[in-house]
Amino acid sequence: MNNSLQEYLIEKGLFITAISSILVIILIIIFIFLEGLPAMESYGFLNFIFGSLWAPTQGEFGVLTMIVGSLGITLLSLVMAIPLSLFCAIFMAEIAPSNMRKILKPVIETLAGIPSVVYGFFGLITLVPFMREQFGGTGFSMLTASIILTVMILPTIISVSEDAIRSIPSEYKEASLALGATQWQTIQNVIFPAALPGIITAIILGMGRAIGETLAVIMVAGNVTQYPTSLVDPVRALTANIAIEMGYATGLHYNALFGTAIVLFFMIVFLLIIANYLQYKKKVVIGGGYL
Amino acid sequence: MDFKYKIIVIVILLSITGYLLVNPGSDYERIQIAGSTSVQPVAEQLAQEYMKTNSGVKINVQGGGSGLGIRSTQQEIIEIGTTSKALSAEEQEGLKEYIIGKEGIVIAINKENIVSDLTLTQIRDIFSGKITNWKDVGGANQQINVIIREEGSGTRTAFEEIVMGEDSIRSDSIVQSSTEMVKQAVIQDPNAVGVVSFAFLGDEVKALKVEGVAPSEQTIALELYTLQRPFIFLVKGEPEGALREFLRWVYSKEGQDVIRGEKIVPFIANVSDDV
């Protein structure tokens, strides 16, 4: 009797803790939609998403330039970060001697621990002048922001994909090597494909961090609400728009910022669906089991 | 043994919590101030000085922006909201405004820039995009990089009202989210021009003369330097008790000295007898 009561309480306790994070997310979503939908309705749903003019003081709330900005910064940083981090992860998991790994691992973890404001300030003081001298213009640009973001998401992608590569059973590697494959052939044809779902997870996490990063992007992206015509044009990200204007926004402007959050929310959901689909498609079935 | 220590610790913690629950610093009158980040430093200074002589009052100052200051005062979340822009009729409803001072808006350029004096028309043309090269206003043959605060910020709104008139600020100007960030951007770019508030002005940037008048405390007080804006305390309804005492002190000599110390020009004119 006493035991079963204890079991019951623990079971319900665990259930409550598990459900609480879901509850929090649901509450946040409800709040964002309640605050954001009025602006979308009164400005027109399509006008809001496909409008190119953002001028809150004149009552113009079009966020398409910022959608382009967010996507541009995120994709550009992924293009730079994925090759860098994957090769680094392969090196650390398969090739590096354990001494070297002992140095590399903590260094990369330190990179992840640096606060984003430090990255942003570093970018503003060193990278922005450098970009201005190299490419002209103001130095605040999509490229500057994505370089900073690349450094910020490297540790996430490296450590998660390194774990994925390390979790491949050593039998696979041994079998491949025993068949006469070289180490690179083994990595390329056996280990990498088998670790691909884990690597995609790593990239999703990196992408999530890139698209959600706010402070560092505000400091170096220039925050101009125009379509970029080149990589060195300044852009504004959706997250930056919310953070920059929240302090001074009242009335419809305030709601429009939550509208921006709704757009961001759907963008992330959309990207997550694509990424999960890719992950599902690339799942390797070997010997009757998933990896 | 271990268990005994734990009990002791728990008993001590419980008694402290119990004491705090029974007696939550009830002797204090609390005043919450929040709003414009430009007003924040001077409000903090005022609060600190006031609490030195009035130990029965606790004043807590926060930032958040003029919009937040106005909203929170309307909703009576805080006692005093601060704003650095004149209120619209809609925002004004039910609020009492106390102008505590005037602050200069400074057109800041990099120290390497040889330009030192611009007319209001030239400033308007630079910020609207009609003038895009420093050589047109007597500087080097270099493109002008405009750096400005975000829409709705007090500094920007005031600048738009005083300088821009019907024109709007060029849409490709770089936006930074605080005065300090605008200043940093101007420090690192020899071709930049930015709008910062007088209180934040340091030696790292060069303040332009406007129509021949350099920004200084005197020129702002005498309104010779025309780029300036009010700093306002907002109160919902009639101030009472400790709040009323604090506001009265702000307009006293000590309060005005604190304001002057923060490079804000005191604004005595609207002190009425009921404060």
Coordinates of N, CA, C and O in Angstrom, one line a residue, chain A residues 34-100:
Chain A
L34 N -1.6 36.3 -29.1 CA -2.6 37.3 -28.6 C -2.1 38.7 -28.9 O -2.8 39.6 -29.3
E35 N -0.8 38.9 -28.6 CA -0.2 40.3 -28.7 C 0.1 40.6 -30.2 O 0.0 41.8 -30.6
G36 N 0.4 39.6 -31.0 CA 0.9 39.9 -32.3 C -0.2 40.0 -33.4 O -0.1 40.7 -34.4
L37 N -1.3 39.1 -33.2 CA -2.3 39.1 -34.3 C -3.0 40.4 -34.5 O -3.3 40.7 -35.7
P38 N -3.3 41.2 -33.5 CA -4.0 42.5 -33.8 C -3.3 43.3 -34.9 O -3.9 43.8 -35.8
A39 N -1.9 43.4 -34.8 CA -1.2 44.1 -35.7 C -1.3 43.5 -37.1 O -1.5 44.2 -38.1
M40 N -1.2 42.2 -37.2 CA -1.3 41.5 -38.5 C -2.7 41.7 -39.1 O -2.8 42.0 -40.3
E41 N -3.7 41.7 -38.3 CA -5.1 41.8 -38.8 C -5.3 43.2 -39.3 O -5.7 43.5 -40.4
S42 N -4.8 44.2 -38.5 CA -5.2 45.6 -38.9 C -4.3 46.1 -40.1 O -4.7 46.9 -40.9
Y43 N -3.1 45.5 -40.2 CA -2.3 45.9 -41.4 C -2.5 45.0 -42.6 O -2.1 45.4 -43.7
G44 N -3.1 43.9 -42.3 CA -3.3 42.9 -43.4 C -2.3 41.9 -43.4 O -1.1 42.2 -43.3
F45 N -2.7 40.6 -43.3 CA -1.8 39.5 -43.1 C -0.7 39.5 -44.2 O 0.5 39.4 -43.9
L46 N -1.1 39.5 -45.4 CA -0.2 39.4 -46.5 C 0.7 40.7 -46.6 O 1.9 40.6 -46.9
N47 N 0.1 41.8 -46.4 CA 0.9 43.1 -46.4 C 2.0 43.0 -45.4 O 3.1 43.5 -45.6
F48 N 1.7 42.4 -44.2 CA 2.6 42.3 -43.1 C 3.8 41.5 -43.5 O 5.0 41.8 -43.4
I49 N 3.5 40.3 -44.1 CA 4.6 39.4 -44.4 C 5.3 39.7 -45.7 O 6.6 39.6 -45.8
F50 N 4.6 40.2 -46.7 CA 5.2 40.5 -48.0 C 5.5 42.0 -48.2 O 5.9 42.4 -49.3
G51 N 5.2 42.8 -47.2 CA 5.5 44.2 -47.4 C 7.0 44.5 -47.2 O 7.7 43.9 -46.4
S52 N 7.5 45.5 -48.0 CA 8.9 45.8 -48.0 C 9.2 47.0 -47.1 O 10.4 47.3 -46.9
L53 N 8.2 47.7 -46.7 CA 8.4 49.0 -46.0 C 8.1 48.8 -44.5 O 7.0 48.4 -44.1
W54 N 9.2 49.1 -43.7 CA 9.0 49.0 -42.2 C 9.3 50.5 -41.7 O 10.4 50.9 -41.7
A55 N 8.2 51.2 -41.4 CA 8.3 52.5 -40.9 C 7.3 52.7 -39.9 O 6.2 53.3 -40.1
P56 N 7.5 52.2 -38.6 CA 6.5 52.2 -37.6 C 5.8 53.6 -37.3 O 4.6 53.7 -37.1
T57 N 6.7 54.6 -37.4 CA 6.1 55.9 -37.1 C 5.1 56.4 -38.1 O 4.3 57.2 -37.9
Q58 N 5.3 55.9 -39.4 CA 4.3 56.2 -40.4 C 3.2 55.1 -40.6 O 2.5 55.1 -41.5
G59 N 3.2 54.1 -39.6 CA 2.2 53.1 -39.7 C 2.5 52.0 -40.8 O 1.5 51.4 -41.2
E60 N 3.7 51.9 -41.2 CA 4.0 50.8 -42.2 C 4.8 49.7 -41.5 O 5.8 49.8 -40.9
F61 N 4.2 48.5 -41.6 CA 4.8 47.3 -40.9 C 5.0 46.1 -41.9 O 4.3 45.1 -41.8
G62 N 5.9 46.2 -42.8 CA 6.2 45.1 -43.7 C 7.5 44.5 -43.3 O 8.5 45.2 -43.1
V63 N 7.5 43.2 -43.1 CA 8.7 42.5 -42.6 C 9.5 41.7 -43.6 O 10.5 41.1 -43.2
L64 N 9.2 41.8 -44.9 CA 9.9 40.9 -45.8 C 11.4 41.2 -45.9 O 12.2 40.2 -46.0
T65 N 11.8 42.4 -45.8 CA 13.2 42.7 -45.8 C 13.9 42.0 -44.7 O 15.0 41.6 -44.8
M66 N 13.2 41.9 -43.5 CA 13.9 41.3 -42.4 C 13.9 39.8 -42.5 O 14.8 39.1 -42.0
I67 N 12.8 39.2 -43.1 CA 12.8 37.8 -43.4 C 14.0 37.5 -44.2 O 14.8 36.5 -44.0
V68 N 14.2 38.3 -45.3 CA 15.4 38.1 -46.2 C 16.7 38.2 -45.4 O 17.6 37.4 -45.5
G69 N 16.7 39.2 -44.5 CA 17.9 39.5 -43.7 C 18.2 38.3 -42.9 O 19.4 37.8 -42.8
S70 N 17.2 37.8 -42.1 CA 17.4 36.7 -41.2 C 17.9 35.4 -42.0 O 18.9 34.8 -41.6
L71 N 17.2 35.1 -43.1 CA 17.5 33.9 -43.9 C 18.9 34.1 -44.4 O 19.8 33.2 -44.4
G72 N 19.2 35.3 -45.0 CA 20.5 35.5 -45.6 C 21.7 35.3 -44.6 O 22.6 34.6 -44.9
I73 N 21.5 35.9 -43.4 CA 22.6 35.8 -42.4 C 22.8 34.4 -42.0 O 23.9 33.8 -41.9
T74 N 21.6 33.7 -41.7 CA 21.7 32.3 -41.3 C 22.3 31.4 -42.3 O 23.2 30.6 -42.0
L75 N 21.8 31.5 -43.6 CA 22.3 30.6 -44.6 C 23.8 30.8 -44.9 O 24.6 29.9 -44.9
L76 N 24.2 32.1 -44.9 CA 25.6 32.4 -45.2 C 26.5 31.9 -44.1 O 27.6 31.3 -44.4
S77 N 26.0 32.0 -42.8 CA 26.9 31.5 -41.7 C 26.9 30.0 -41.8 O 28.0 29.4 -41.5
L78 N 25.8 29.3 -42.2 CA 25.8 27.8 -42.3 C 26.8 27.4 -43.4 O 27.5 26.4 -43.2
V79 N 26.8 28.1 -44.5 CA 27.7 27.8 -45.6 C 29.1 27.8 -45.2 O 29.9 26.9 -45.5
M80 N 29.4 28.8 -44.3 CA 30.8 28.9 -43.8 C 31.1 27.9 -42.7 O 32.1 27.3 -42.6
A81 N 30.1 27.7 -41.8 CA 30.3 26.9 -40.6 C 30.3 25.4 -40.9 O 31.1 24.6 -40.2
I82 N 29.4 24.9 -41.8 CA 29.3 23.5 -41.9 C 30.6 22.8 -42.4 O 31.0 21.8 -41.7
P83 N 31.2 23.2 -43.5 CA 32.5 22.5 -43.8 C 33.5 22.6 -42.7 O 34.1 21.6 -42.4
L84 N 33.7 23.8 -42.2 CA 34.7 24.0 -41.1 C 34.5 23.0 -40.0 O 35.4 22.3 -39.5
S85 N 33.2 23.0 -39.5 CA 33.0 22.3 -38.3 C 32.9 20.8 -38.5 O 33.4 20.0 -37.7
L86 N 32.4 20.3 -39.7 CA 32.4 18.9 -40.0 C 33.8 18.3 -40.1 O 34.1 17.3 -39.5
F87 N 34.7 19.0 -40.8 CA 36.1 18.5 -41.0 C 36.8 18.5 -39.6 O 37.5 17.6 -39.3
C88 N 36.4 19.6 -38.8 CA 37.0 19.6 -37.5 C 36.5 18.5 -36.6 O 37.3 17.8 -35.9
A89 N 35.2 18.1 -36.7 CA 34.7 17.0 -36.0 C 35.3 15.7 -36.4 O 35.6 14.9 -35.5
I90 N 35.4 15.5 -37.7 CA 36.0 14.3 -38.2 C 37.4 14.1 -37.7 O 37.9 13.1 -37.2
F91 N 38.2 15.3 -37.8 CA 39.5 15.3 -37.3 C 39.6 14.9 -35.9 O 40.4 14.0 -35.5
M92 N 38.8 15.5 -35.1 CA 38.8 15.2 -33.6 C 38.4 13.8 -33.3 O 39.0 13.2 -32.4
A93 N 37.4 13.3 -34.0 CA 36.9 12.0 -33.6 C 37.8 10.8 -34.2 O 37.9 9.8 -33.6
E94 N 38.3 11.0 -35.4 CA 38.9 9.9 -36.1 C 40.5 10.0 -36.2 O 41.1 9.0 -36.3
I95 N 41.0 11.2 -36.3 CA 42.4 11.3 -36.7 C 43.2 11.8 -35.6 O 44.3 11.3 -35.4
A96 N 42.8 12.8 -34.8 CA 43.6 13.5 -33.9 C 44.1 12.5 -32.8 O 43.3 11.7 -32.3
P97 N 45.4 12.6 -32.5 CA 45.9 11.8 -31.3 C 45.2 12.3 -30.1 O 44.8 13.5 -30.0
S98 N 45.2 11.5 -29.1 CA 44.3 11.8 -27.9 C 44.9 13.1 -27.2 O 44.1 13.8 -26.6
N99 N 46.2 13.3 -27.2 CA 46.8 14.5 -26.6 C 46.2 15.7 -27.2 O 45.8 16.7 -26.5
M100 N 46.1 15.7 -28.6 CA 45.7 16.9 -29.3 C 44.2 17.1 -29.0 O 43.7 18.2 -28.8

